[in-house]
Amino acid sequence: MEIDEVANINDMDEYIELLYEDIPDKVRGSALILQLARNPDNLEELLLNETALGALARVLREDWKQSVELATNIIYIFFCFSSFSQFHGLITHYKIGALCMNIIDHELKRHELWQEELSKKKKAVDEDPENQTLRKDYEKTFKKYQGLVVKQEQLLRVALYLLLNLAEDTRTELKMRNKNIVHMLVKALDRDNFELLILVVSFLKKLSIFMENKNDMVEMDIVEKLVKMIPCEHEDLLNITLRLLLNLSFDTGLRNKMVQVGLLPKLTALLGNENYKQIAMCVLYHISMDDRFKSMFAYTDCIPQLMKMLFECSDERIDLELISFCINLAANKRNVQLICEGNGLKMLMKRALKFKDPLLMKMIRNISQHDGPTKNLFIDYVGDLAAQISNDEEEEFVIECLGTLANLTIPDLDWELVLKEYKLVPYLKDKLKPGAAEDDLVLEVVIMIGTVSMDDSCAALLAKSGIIPALIELLNAQQEDDEFVCQIIYVFYQMVFHQATRDVIIKETQAPAYLIDLMHDKNNEIRKVCDNTLDIIAEYDEEWAKKIQSEKFRWHNSQWLEMVESRQMDESEQYLYGDDRIEPYIHEGDILERPDLFYNSDGLIASEGAISPDFFNDYHLQNGDVVGQHSFPGSLGMDGFGQPVGILGRPATAYGFRPDEPYYYGYGSR
């Protein structure tokens, strides 16, 4: 209902009188008061008129079901007050917020009934297309439905806007949540009205920062409803929808859902649009944190677009979101092949070395991890990388350069030449001193030593420089840090392969003793490297072999010995199996002191009272498994794929690269 007259603040008493008449007069009176309320200058005077506000609240409470226009007008009046925080107490006093939620809930249910009725009539027309009566009835109903929806959406919009303003107070927001506001909002996403959708998505975005609200959204399958809005022609709606998706993308399950409903290519397509590029990239970055989805980016045009952005960036430091995303993608082998296509790696190296960018170098380091043709591309850059390893460069940058070099396990690479030409041995040795550098840098130095030690001439060069005692000293200092322990032991493992360093390790250091102590460490990775290293040491030194076997024997029997020694039987238990006592086996001596229980190829072992660990020379226990001894290196044994089972890969660490593990999780503040 439109009115032509202009409202006057001096005629308020007349307008209040109208609120006590029939519905048309109430609509007229509320419309005139609304005219006044829309001018902020009038709000304070209206606030003082308790009669008017009380009457408006009463009419809304009693008559909102009778007229959508009346309800819309009155809620709009209170919405004008809600735009200012100082008037929120007034709205709370009249319980307008709770009333609005009831109205919204009712209107949404009413809309469902309208749709059901319309659907039934449409079905009837489809079943009997020749029946003109049915068709006219459907068209009439549809036209009526459209008119009702327009009015209803105006009401919903103003009611939701009022609630959004009130939700500034988190306590009020919690009350709304308890009244199922999230379910109502997600239901409203099925509408087509852009203005209403912008409001609904904005409200959901505000609510989504709390886990309880986010969980409610999950129950309502919100991602399936949002996907239809990407892309859309309305810029504001698309922008706010992307921001809501960003909030939701912090949840692993919702990221999974985003991929399932096909958002990945849609978001990738938005990277080319300046208005949405940044926010779309942030959502994609979160998706790229999951290993399962990294490879899926290879089947979109995402990587070429990102490479273009990297190379076109004019600043010294690349945008944090962009480089973080690239770092994650570089953790996947297929993506790396696309990144390195053409002159990709060359351009990345050139930029990283020019600007000394540690994050770009982190991306390059991830690229260097993958075996295959991409790793061989790094041979051309070994000198450039080695030249960065000095005390003059920024430490973060040096860490990434060292990590990249440490990944280059390329047989054709002459590491001895690199170490000598760039004088790296003194640098590496100096950094091993406890407290000489930050732990991250020291760990990369240890990993680097492990890589170059695969070359026998390098291993000899390092041993001659006194690096092995420095590693043992570092092992003492960092014995509580599994990362350090594992990588230092791996260096020992590499060095015992070579004759020159093997003798130094075995005869001139206490490294084997440390390895024996660590044989039963709680960390599985450390145990594995220790076992492999000790097996090789045992092949070449009889004295250490006996000590190692003795320790393995003691460990694997300790639980049994402990049980036998500590077992105390009470009288009833002694005769559990009849009248014969069983003390000859338990009480008269240790069961392991019974030599007649052990056999060799000729029958009983001579009764010497105990069995020596030397008995295990041919077969010994390794981590609880019986393993045949082998001579080194010819009989390492082969696995089912024809690969030697004795060769150990470099252990993974949290600092170093783990294939397909997300790397750079920090999200830059903007």
XYZ file of C-alpha atoms in Angstrom:
670
model
C 0.000 0.000 0.000
C 1.532 3.275 -1.121
C 0.597 6.572 0.529
C 0.896 10.007 -1.036
C 0.880 12.168 2.077
C 4.068 13.397 3.721
C 4.430 12.558 7.401
C 4.960 15.277 9.995
C 6.529 14.705 13.402
C 3.919 17.016 14.955
C 1.098 14.707 13.854
C 2.369 11.672 15.763
C -0.716 11.495 17.947
C -2.900 11.036 14.832
C -0.669 8.266 13.535
C -0.798 6.499 16.896
C -4.619 6.662 16.788
C -4.546 4.874 13.429
C -2.751 1.926 15.091
C -5.934 1.217 17.056
C -8.169 1.019 13.946
C -8.645 -1.708 11.310
C -5.789 -3.290 9.361
C -5.774 -0.778 6.429
C -5.563 2.129 8.891
C -2.858 0.364 10.856
C -0.880 -0.104 7.626
C -1.321 3.605 6.813
C -0.371 4.729 10.316
C 2.730 2.503 10.404
C 3.775 3.716 6.929
C 3.621 7.371 8.075
C 5.632 6.636 11.235
C 8.130 4.746 9.040
C 8.580 7.888 6.913
C 9.616 9.741 10.053
C 11.849 6.931 11.344
C 13.823 6.802 8.104
C 15.167 10.257 8.944
C 17.829 9.736 11.674
C 17.133 13.218 13.030
C 13.689 12.068 14.203
C 14.830 8.926 16.043
C 15.584 10.576 19.376
C 12.164 12.232 19.473
C 10.465 8.970 18.537
C 12.475 7.245 21.254
C 10.891 9.540 23.854
C 7.389 8.679 22.613
C 6.848 5.472 24.600
C 3.178 5.366 23.644
C 4.015 5.116 19.941
C 6.717 2.466 20.418
C 4.538 0.404 22.757
C 1.641 0.554 20.294
C 3.874 -0.468 17.378
C 5.290 -3.430 19.324
C 1.773 -4.531 20.361
C 0.376 -4.312 16.828
C 3.304 -6.283 15.446
C 2.894 -8.982 18.067
C -0.890 -9.302 17.549
C -1.443 -8.621 13.841
C 1.692 -9.614 11.905
C 0.015 -12.696 10.437
C -2.861 -10.628 9.066
C -0.801 -8.292 6.879
C 2.680 -8.689 5.418
C 2.766 -4.953 4.667
C 1.941 -4.067 8.272
C 4.632 -6.409 9.608
C 7.171 -5.059 7.107
C 6.452 -1.424 8.032
C 6.723 -1.948 11.789
C 9.880 -4.105 11.585
C 11.362 -1.465 9.263
C 10.724 1.197 11.923
C 12.597 -0.831 14.519
C 15.291 -1.599 11.924
C 15.930 2.161 11.668
C 16.625 2.162 15.408
C 18.823 -0.967 15.107
C 21.242 0.886 12.815
C 22.555 2.653 15.931
C 24.057 0.580 18.738
C 22.769 2.922 21.440
C 19.152 2.031 20.506
C 19.638 -1.753 20.709
C 18.431 -1.748 24.322
C 15.084 -0.352 23.150
C 14.603 -3.188 20.636
C 15.559 -5.763 23.256
C 13.089 -4.204 25.707
C 10.163 -4.747 23.317
C 11.459 -8.259 22.378
C 11.412 -7.379 18.702
C 14.336 -9.700 17.905
C 12.579 -12.842 19.161
C 9.402 -11.793 17.353
C 11.350 -11.305 14.104
C 12.764 -14.824 14.374
C 9.262 -16.267 14.798
C 8.072 -14.280 11.788
C 11.009 -15.437 9.620
C 10.464 -19.065 10.612
C 6.751 -18.830 9.829
C 7.325 -17.145 6.464
C 9.873 -19.749 5.382
C 7.441 -22.550 6.216
C 4.675 -20.685 4.378
C 6.925 -20.413 1.344
C 7.447 -24.187 1.389
C 3.661 -24.732 1.410
C 3.259 -22.335 -1.545
C 5.880 -24.236 -3.475
C 4.225 -27.579 -2.708
C 0.863 -26.280 -3.920
C 2.445 -24.823 -7.054
C 4.313 -28.060 -7.701
C 1.119 -30.123 -7.459
C -0.665 -27.877 -9.957
C 2.338 -27.951 -12.293
C 2.368 -31.741 -12.124
C -1.357 -31.857 -12.929
C -0.785 -29.635 -15.999
C 2.115 -31.822 -17.167
C -0.019 -34.952 -16.851
C -2.922 -33.389 -18.803
C -1.430 -30.677 -21.068
C -4.663 -30.316 -23.099
C -6.747 -29.297 -20.078
C -7.024 -25.513 -20.338
C -8.807 -25.154 -16.990
C -5.873 -26.730 -15.161
C -3.407 -24.604 -17.114
C -5.271 -21.358 -16.340
C -5.535 -22.327 -12.678
C -1.781 -23.000 -12.580
C -0.938 -19.700 -14.295
C -3.204 -17.799 -11.909
C -1.625 -19.529 -8.912
C 1.885 -18.878 -10.247
C 1.152 -15.185 -10.759
C -0.259 -14.939 -7.236
C 2.780 -16.836 -5.918
C 5.152 -14.357 -7.570
C 3.349 -11.397 -5.990
C 3.382 -13.034 -2.567
C 7.093 -13.887 -2.849
C 8.010 -10.274 -3.664
C 6.212 -9.013 -0.542
C 7.526 -11.845 1.599
C 11.121 -11.205 0.526
C 10.807 -7.543 1.496
C 9.650 -8.661 4.942
C 12.435 -11.261 5.258
C 15.039 -8.763 4.155
C 14.150 -6.099 6.697
C 13.726 -8.660 9.530
C 17.094 -10.307 8.812
C 18.809 -6.941 8.534
C 17.476 -5.986 11.962
C 18.772 -9.271 13.414
C 22.154 -8.786 11.741
C 22.467 -5.388 13.423
C 21.498 -6.837 16.804
C 24.042 -9.646 16.349
C 26.811 -7.117 17.042
C 26.450 -8.338 20.614
C 27.712 -11.941 20.764
C 25.309 -12.739 23.619
C 22.381 -11.742 21.408
C 23.913 -13.744 18.564
C 24.055 -16.819 20.812
C 20.347 -16.436 21.603
C 19.640 -16.330 17.858
C 21.711 -19.453 17.340
C 19.704 -21.239 20.019
C 16.567 -20.311 18.071
C 17.976 -21.930 14.901
C 18.981 -18.815 12.963
C 21.555 -20.776 10.947
C 18.974 -23.241 9.634
C 16.682 -20.389 8.629
C 19.452 -18.563 6.791
C 20.621 -21.655 4.892
C 17.012 -22.331 3.860
C 16.813 -18.758 2.541
C 19.757 -19.471 0.193
C 17.254 -21.156 -2.162
C 15.821 -17.730 -3.076
C 16.650 -15.838 -6.270
C 16.484 -12.269 -4.955
C 20.040 -10.861 -5.093
C 19.499 -8.256 -2.354
C 18.094 -10.873 0.017
C 20.865 -13.350 -0.848
C 23.602 -10.758 -0.187
C 22.105 -10.146 3.252
C 21.735 -13.873 4.029
C 25.291 -14.722 2.931
C 26.668 -11.732 4.882
C 24.880 -12.947 7.997
C 26.162 -16.498 7.484
C 29.688 -15.164 7.006
C 29.463 -13.354 10.338
C 28.134 -16.471 12.085
C 30.634 -18.847 10.453
C 33.544 -17.751 12.633
C 32.078 -19.783 15.513
C 32.461 -23.549 15.370
C 28.938 -24.299 16.616
C 27.440 -22.212 13.802
C 29.783 -23.767 11.264
C 28.664 -27.239 12.392
C 25.026 -26.217 11.911
C 25.918 -25.100 8.373
C 27.521 -28.484 7.699
C 24.288 -30.230 8.748
C 22.370 -28.087 6.269
C 24.729 -28.906 3.334
C 25.612 -25.260 2.863
C 28.373 -25.863 0.301
C 25.917 -27.452 -2.152
C 23.754 -24.334 -1.891
C 26.658 -21.899 -2.286
C 28.163 -23.587 -5.354
C 25.300 -22.340 -7.573
C 26.356 -18.746 -6.813
C 29.838 -19.219 -8.257
C 30.149 -17.629 -10.648
C 27.204 -15.198 -10.728
C 26.577 -11.914 -12.491
C 26.076 -9.952 -9.272
C 29.525 -8.793 -8.128
C 28.652 -8.077 -4.497
C 26.966 -11.458 -4.048
C 29.906 -13.307 -5.622
C 32.382 -11.423 -3.452
C 30.579 -12.108 -0.166
C 29.985 -15.754 -1.142
C 33.711 -16.244 -1.717
C 34.429 -14.722 1.687
C 31.973 -17.107 3.340
C 33.634 -20.020 1.528
C 37.005 -18.822 2.809
C 35.725 -18.968 6.393
C 34.294 -22.437 5.800
C 37.463 -23.677 4.080
C 39.287 -23.805 7.422
C 37.288 -27.004 8.034
C 38.793 -30.154 6.469
C 35.427 -31.813 5.848
C 34.053 -28.728 4.112
C 37.152 -28.469 1.900
C 36.477 -32.050 0.882
C 32.876 -31.134 0.088
C 33.996 -28.113 -1.971
C 36.082 -30.373 -4.180
C 33.281 -32.946 -4.477
C 30.739 -30.400 -5.715
C 33.150 -29.136 -8.394
C 34.279 -25.823 -6.908
C 37.947 -26.311 -7.824
C 37.683 -25.435 -11.560
C 35.166 -22.656 -10.792
C 37.514 -20.999 -8.298
C 40.464 -21.475 -10.649
C 38.541 -19.622 -13.380
C 38.181 -16.633 -11.012
C 41.974 -16.260 -10.688
C 41.915 -14.315 -13.942
C 39.554 -11.675 -12.498
C 41.272 -8.915 -10.506
C 38.194 -8.362 -8.321
C 38.090 -11.933 -7.029
C 41.648 -13.175 -7.575
C 42.897 -12.671 -4.023
C 39.970 -14.235 -2.181
C 39.672 -17.161 -4.643
C 43.388 -17.840 -4.203
C 42.991 -17.979 -0.421
C 40.240 -20.610 -0.702
C 42.317 -22.596 -3.199
C 45.316 -22.339 -0.884
C 43.322 -23.987 1.896
C 42.198 -26.742 -0.473
C 45.829 -27.299 -1.515
C 46.747 -28.062 2.104
C 45.114 -31.500 1.737
C 47.375 -34.082 0.098
C 44.406 -35.757 -1.619
C 43.616 -32.652 -3.637
C 47.079 -31.371 -4.613
C 47.226 -33.485 -7.767
C 43.787 -32.254 -8.903
C 45.220 -28.807 -9.609
C 47.237 -30.352 -12.440
C 43.974 -30.925 -14.336
C 42.974 -27.246 -14.281
C 44.700 -24.195 -15.773
C 45.635 -23.064 -12.252
C 49.410 -23.623 -12.442
C 50.025 -21.645 -15.678
C 48.035 -18.744 -14.184
C 50.033 -18.844 -10.946
C 53.355 -18.941 -12.803
C 52.256 -15.921 -14.840
C 51.409 -14.054 -11.625
C 54.775 -14.979 -10.099
C 56.764 -13.683 -13.047
C 54.675 -10.527 -13.444
C 55.044 -9.556 -9.769
C 57.010 -6.299 -9.698
C 57.693 -6.216 -5.945
C 60.755 -7.831 -4.407
C 58.554 -9.987 -2.196
C 55.733 -11.947 -3.778
C 52.253 -11.738 -2.186
C 52.133 -14.098 0.758
C 48.949 -15.841 -0.424
C 50.370 -16.461 -3.904
C 53.731 -17.875 -2.818
C 52.120 -19.952 -0.032
C 49.787 -21.520 -2.588
C 52.706 -22.251 -4.940
C 54.722 -23.833 -2.112
C 51.866 -26.247 -1.393
C 51.376 -27.150 -5.052
C 55.105 -27.802 -5.489
C 54.775 -30.659 -2.996
C 53.120 -32.749 -5.734
C 55.160 -34.395 -8.487
C 52.649 -33.889 -11.310
C 52.283 -30.202 -10.453
C 56.069 -29.822 -10.442
C 56.275 -31.179 -13.985
C 53.901 -28.409 -15.086
C 55.788 -25.767 -13.079
C 59.095 -26.747 -14.728
C 57.711 -26.802 -18.271
C 59.648 -24.547 -20.627
C 61.890 -22.227 -18.642
C 59.806 -22.436 -15.461
C 62.583 -23.537 -13.121
C 65.130 -21.220 -14.731
C 62.851 -18.205 -14.198
C 62.119 -19.188 -10.599
C 65.811 -19.644 -9.782
C 66.691 -16.341 -11.429
C 64.112 -14.436 -9.396
C 64.885 -16.239 -6.110
C 68.624 -15.575 -6.406
C 68.108 -11.965 -7.483
C 65.814 -10.995 -4.591
C 67.070 -13.574 -2.043
C 63.461 -14.543 -1.396
C 63.293 -17.369 1.209
C 59.686 -18.307 0.405
C 60.348 -18.591 -3.311
C 63.401 -20.694 -2.458
C 61.161 -22.851 -0.264
C 59.023 -23.523 -3.339
C 62.166 -24.420 -5.313
C 63.229 -26.707 -2.477
C 59.898 -28.554 -2.712
C 60.420 -28.902 -6.468
C 63.889 -30.374 -5.890
C 62.519 -33.222 -3.761
C 60.820 -35.125 -6.559
C 62.793 -37.857 -8.308
C 62.797 -37.989 -12.079
C 63.609 -35.537 -14.847
C 62.771 -32.443 -12.773
C 65.505 -33.241 -10.232
C 68.156 -33.477 -12.957
C 67.309 -29.913 -14.040
C 68.969 -28.709 -10.829
C 72.465 -29.779 -11.946
C 72.793 -26.420 -13.729
C 72.095 -24.513 -10.500
C 74.220 -26.399 -7.943
C 76.975 -23.765 -8.133
C 74.498 -20.876 -7.757
C 72.937 -22.529 -4.721
C 76.274 -23.435 -3.124
C 77.437 -19.833 -3.533
C 74.593 -18.721 -1.233
C 75.819 -20.850 1.669
C 77.650 -18.275 3.742
C 77.321 -16.253 6.928
C 76.668 -13.112 4.862
C 73.252 -14.218 3.597
C 69.946 -14.087 5.469
C 69.605 -17.253 7.549
C 66.111 -18.186 6.294
C 67.339 -18.000 2.708
C 70.424 -20.108 3.483
C 68.233 -22.762 5.164
C 66.170 -23.163 1.985
C 69.287 -23.237 -0.242
C 70.844 -25.917 1.972
C 67.586 -27.885 1.944
C 67.474 -27.716 -1.852
C 71.068 -28.919 -2.186
C 70.429 -31.697 0.338
C 67.592 -32.974 -1.877
C 69.880 -33.385 -4.897
C 70.697 -37.075 -4.618
C 71.934 -37.198 -8.225
C 74.568 -39.888 -9.018
C 76.387 -37.751 -11.605
C 76.886 -34.828 -9.221
C 80.506 -34.297 -8.123
C 79.937 -33.234 -4.528
C 83.650 -33.218 -3.692
C 84.252 -30.532 -6.320
C 81.314 -28.479 -4.969
C 82.537 -28.714 -1.356
C 86.069 -27.672 -2.280
C 85.230 -24.945 -4.783
C 82.767 -23.179 -2.485
C 84.698 -23.945 0.735
C 81.630 -25.493 2.317
C 83.372 -27.920 4.722
C 84.521 -25.219 7.205
C 81.046 -23.646 7.088
C 79.311 -26.976 7.727
C 81.675 -27.895 10.555
C 81.359 -24.484 12.187
C 77.547 -24.681 12.238
C 77.639 -28.064 14.009
C 78.948 -26.513 17.219
C 76.136 -26.441 19.795
C 74.669 -22.961 19.944
C 76.497 -21.761 16.805
C 73.240 -21.235 14.895
C 69.483 -21.683 15.116
C 68.318 -25.309 15.264
C 66.602 -25.121 11.858
C 69.862 -24.175 10.142
C 71.917 -26.762 12.054
C 69.454 -29.501 11.101
C 69.724 -28.579 7.416
C 73.531 -28.718 7.751
C 73.260 -32.265 9.162
C 70.911 -33.316 6.337
C 73.302 -31.792 3.797
C 76.209 -33.774 5.307
C 74.079 -36.922 5.011
C 73.503 -36.266 1.317
C 77.119 -35.515 0.366
C 78.332 -38.499 2.453
C 76.842 -40.813 -0.174
C 79.963 -39.951 -2.202
C 82.966 -41.880 -0.785
C 85.494 -39.122 -1.536
C 83.210 -36.563 0.179
C 82.763 -38.843 3.170
C 86.553 -39.147 3.480
C 86.972 -35.374 3.131
C 84.425 -34.751 5.884
C 85.918 -37.396 8.181
C 89.383 -35.902 7.741
C 88.044 -32.455 8.682
C 86.853 -33.740 12.061
C 83.149 -33.532 11.378
C 82.361 -36.915 12.983
C 83.363 -35.869 16.549
C 81.426 -32.631 15.981
C 78.350 -34.696 15.060
C 78.738 -36.822 18.193
C 79.011 -33.679 20.305
C 75.867 -32.344 18.610
C 74.132 -35.683 19.239
C 74.910 -35.290 22.942
C 73.566 -31.746 22.968
C 70.383 -32.582 20.995
C 69.655 -36.077 22.320
C 66.071 -35.104 23.261
C 65.287 -33.934 19.710
C 64.284 -36.887 17.534
C 64.774 -34.861 14.344
C 68.444 -34.269 15.077
C 69.095 -37.773 16.416
C 67.579 -39.411 13.331
C 69.497 -37.302 10.819
C 72.850 -37.598 12.651
C 72.476 -41.392 12.773
C 71.701 -41.337 9.060
C 75.043 -39.570 8.475
C 76.760 -42.412 10.384
C 74.819 -44.883 8.253
C 76.098 -43.253 5.060
C 79.667 -43.118 6.362
C 79.926 -46.783 7.329
C 79.412 -47.654 3.668
C 82.865 -46.277 2.791
C 86.100 -47.964 3.905
C 87.888 -44.740 4.929
C 85.076 -43.390 7.071
C 83.965 -46.801 8.323
C 87.247 -47.290 10.172
C 87.029 -43.792 11.666
C 83.470 -44.394 12.855
C 84.179 -47.842 14.314
C 87.690 -47.471 15.733
C 88.169 -43.808 16.535
C 84.756 -42.728 17.860
C 82.106 -43.935 20.260
C 79.408 -43.699 17.567
C 78.613 -47.458 17.733
C 78.046 -47.167 21.480
C 75.559 -44.342 20.903
C 73.845 -46.417 18.233
C 73.515 -49.363 20.635
C 71.935 -47.043 23.212
C 69.463 -45.840 20.583
C 68.622 -49.310 19.245
C 65.440 -49.421 21.302
C 64.418 -45.774 21.045
C 60.667 -45.166 21.104
C 60.891 -43.472 17.686
C 60.412 -46.057 14.950
C 62.418 -44.091 12.368
C 65.430 -43.867 14.720
C 65.245 -47.607 15.481
C 65.184 -48.429 11.779
C 68.260 -46.324 10.920
C 70.115 -47.657 13.997
C 69.423 -51.271 13.120
C 70.644 -50.842 9.553
C 73.787 -49.008 10.640
C 74.628 -51.529 13.377
C 74.149 -54.442 10.966
C 76.849 -52.984 8.716
C 79.177 -52.292 11.670
C 78.694 -55.868 12.858
C 79.827 -57.152 9.448
C 83.202 -55.457 9.749
C 84.126 -55.518 13.427
C 83.875 -58.714 15.470
C 84.229 -56.973 18.810
C 81.339 -54.612 18.121
C 79.392 -57.488 16.560
C 79.498 -59.359 19.873
C 78.446 -56.269 21.810
C 75.597 -55.616 19.386
C 74.392 -59.224 19.478
C 74.687 -59.332 23.244
C 72.553 -56.194 23.557
C 69.965 -57.515 21.090
C 69.873 -60.817 22.963
C 69.498 -59.034 26.309
C 66.735 -56.784 25.036
C 64.652 -59.419 23.313
C 64.797 -61.730 26.317
C 64.532 -59.092 29.040
C 60.763 -59.218 29.258
C 60.742 -63.009 29.512
C 63.537 -62.985 32.124
C 61.748 -60.290 34.086
C 58.541 -62.296 34.099
C 60.294 -65.460 35.254
C 62.293 -63.682 37.959
C 59.368 -61.721 39.374
C 56.755 -64.456 39.292
C 55.619 -65.461 42.752
C 53.177 -68.339 43.006
C 50.846 -68.725 45.930
C 50.003 -72.150 47.360
C 46.773 -72.586 45.431
C 48.454 -71.756 42.129
C 51.248 -74.283 42.736
C 48.824 -77.207 42.636
C 46.622 -75.840 39.857
C 47.458 -78.740 37.556
C 47.327 -81.560 40.115
C 49.414 -82.751 43.022
C 52.799 -82.664 41.274
C 54.780 -79.620 42.209
C 56.441 -77.764 39.331
C 59.295 -76.244 41.298
C 62.045 -78.148 39.398
C 61.283 -75.788 36.510
C 60.605 -72.554 38.351
C 61.740 -72.598 41.969
C 65.009 -74.511 41.656
C 66.576 -72.249 39.074
C 66.095 -69.956 36.132
C 64.457 -71.700 33.205
C 67.115 -70.256 30.914
C 69.731 -72.081 32.974
C 68.352 -75.383 31.605
C 70.852 -76.153 28.812
C 68.968 -79.300 27.768
C 66.229 -77.045 26.406
C 68.514 -75.721 23.633
C 69.413 -77.689 20.529
C 71.969 -77.527 17.768
C 72.404 -79.617 14.654
C 74.008 -82.449 16.657
C 71.377 -82.597 19.355
C 71.693 -81.095 22.807
C 74.077 -78.217 23.378
C 76.806 -79.021 25.861
C 75.656 -78.319 29.414
C 77.574 -75.175 30.229
C 74.831 -73.706 32.377
C 73.929 -70.840 29.994
C 73.767 -70.042 26.312
C 76.056 -67.478 24.767
C 74.814 -64.747 22.416
C 77.272 -66.170 19.872
C 74.627 -68.822 19.250
C 72.807 -66.166 17.246
C 75.635 -65.669 14.745
C 73.765 -67.291 11.863
C 70.324 -65.956 12.677
C 69.623 -62.983 14.858
C 66.608 -60.997 15.952
C 66.141 -57.573 14.459
C 63.219 -55.554 15.812
C 61.571 -58.807 16.823
C 62.013 -60.513 13.412
C 64.383 -63.380 12.653
C 66.794 -62.206 9.954
C 69.617 -64.118 8.285
C 73.082 -62.587 8.587
C 74.606 -61.482 5.314
C 77.996 -60.448 4.145
C 78.207 -56.797 3.102
C 77.576 -55.534 0.523
C 77.084 -58.414 -1.860
C 74.240 -60.222 -0.154
C 71.963 -57.480 1.022
C 69.018 -59.519 -0.212
C 66.372 -58.494 -2.683
C 62.745 -57.629 -2.140
C 59.866 -58.833 -4.286
C 60.561 -56.099 -6.845
C 64.231 -56.900 -7.281
C 65.376 -53.970 -5.153
C 68.055 -54.362 -2.467
C 66.341 -54.335 0.911
C 69.431 -53.182 2.793
C 69.617 -49.695 1.247
C 67.929 -47.191 3.492
C 66.304 -43.995 2.233
C 66.895 -40.719 3.977
C 64.544 -40.440 6.968
C 61.836 -37.816 6.782
C 61.755 -34.937 9.232
C 59.339 -32.201 10.135
C 61.904 -29.568 9.102
C 62.918 -31.305 5.889
C 60.547 -32.181 3.100
C 58.050 -34.985 3.376
C 56.551 -35.916 0.020
C 53.018 -34.607 -0.350
C 52.985 -33.007 3.091
C 51.637 -29.432 3.254
C 54.411 -26.992 3.817
C 53.412 -23.462 4.375
C 50.281 -23.213 6.437
C 50.485 -19.669 7.701
C 47.747 -17.423 6.410
C 48.871 -13.844 5.900
C 46.965 -11.107 7.644
C 45.726 -8.431 5.330
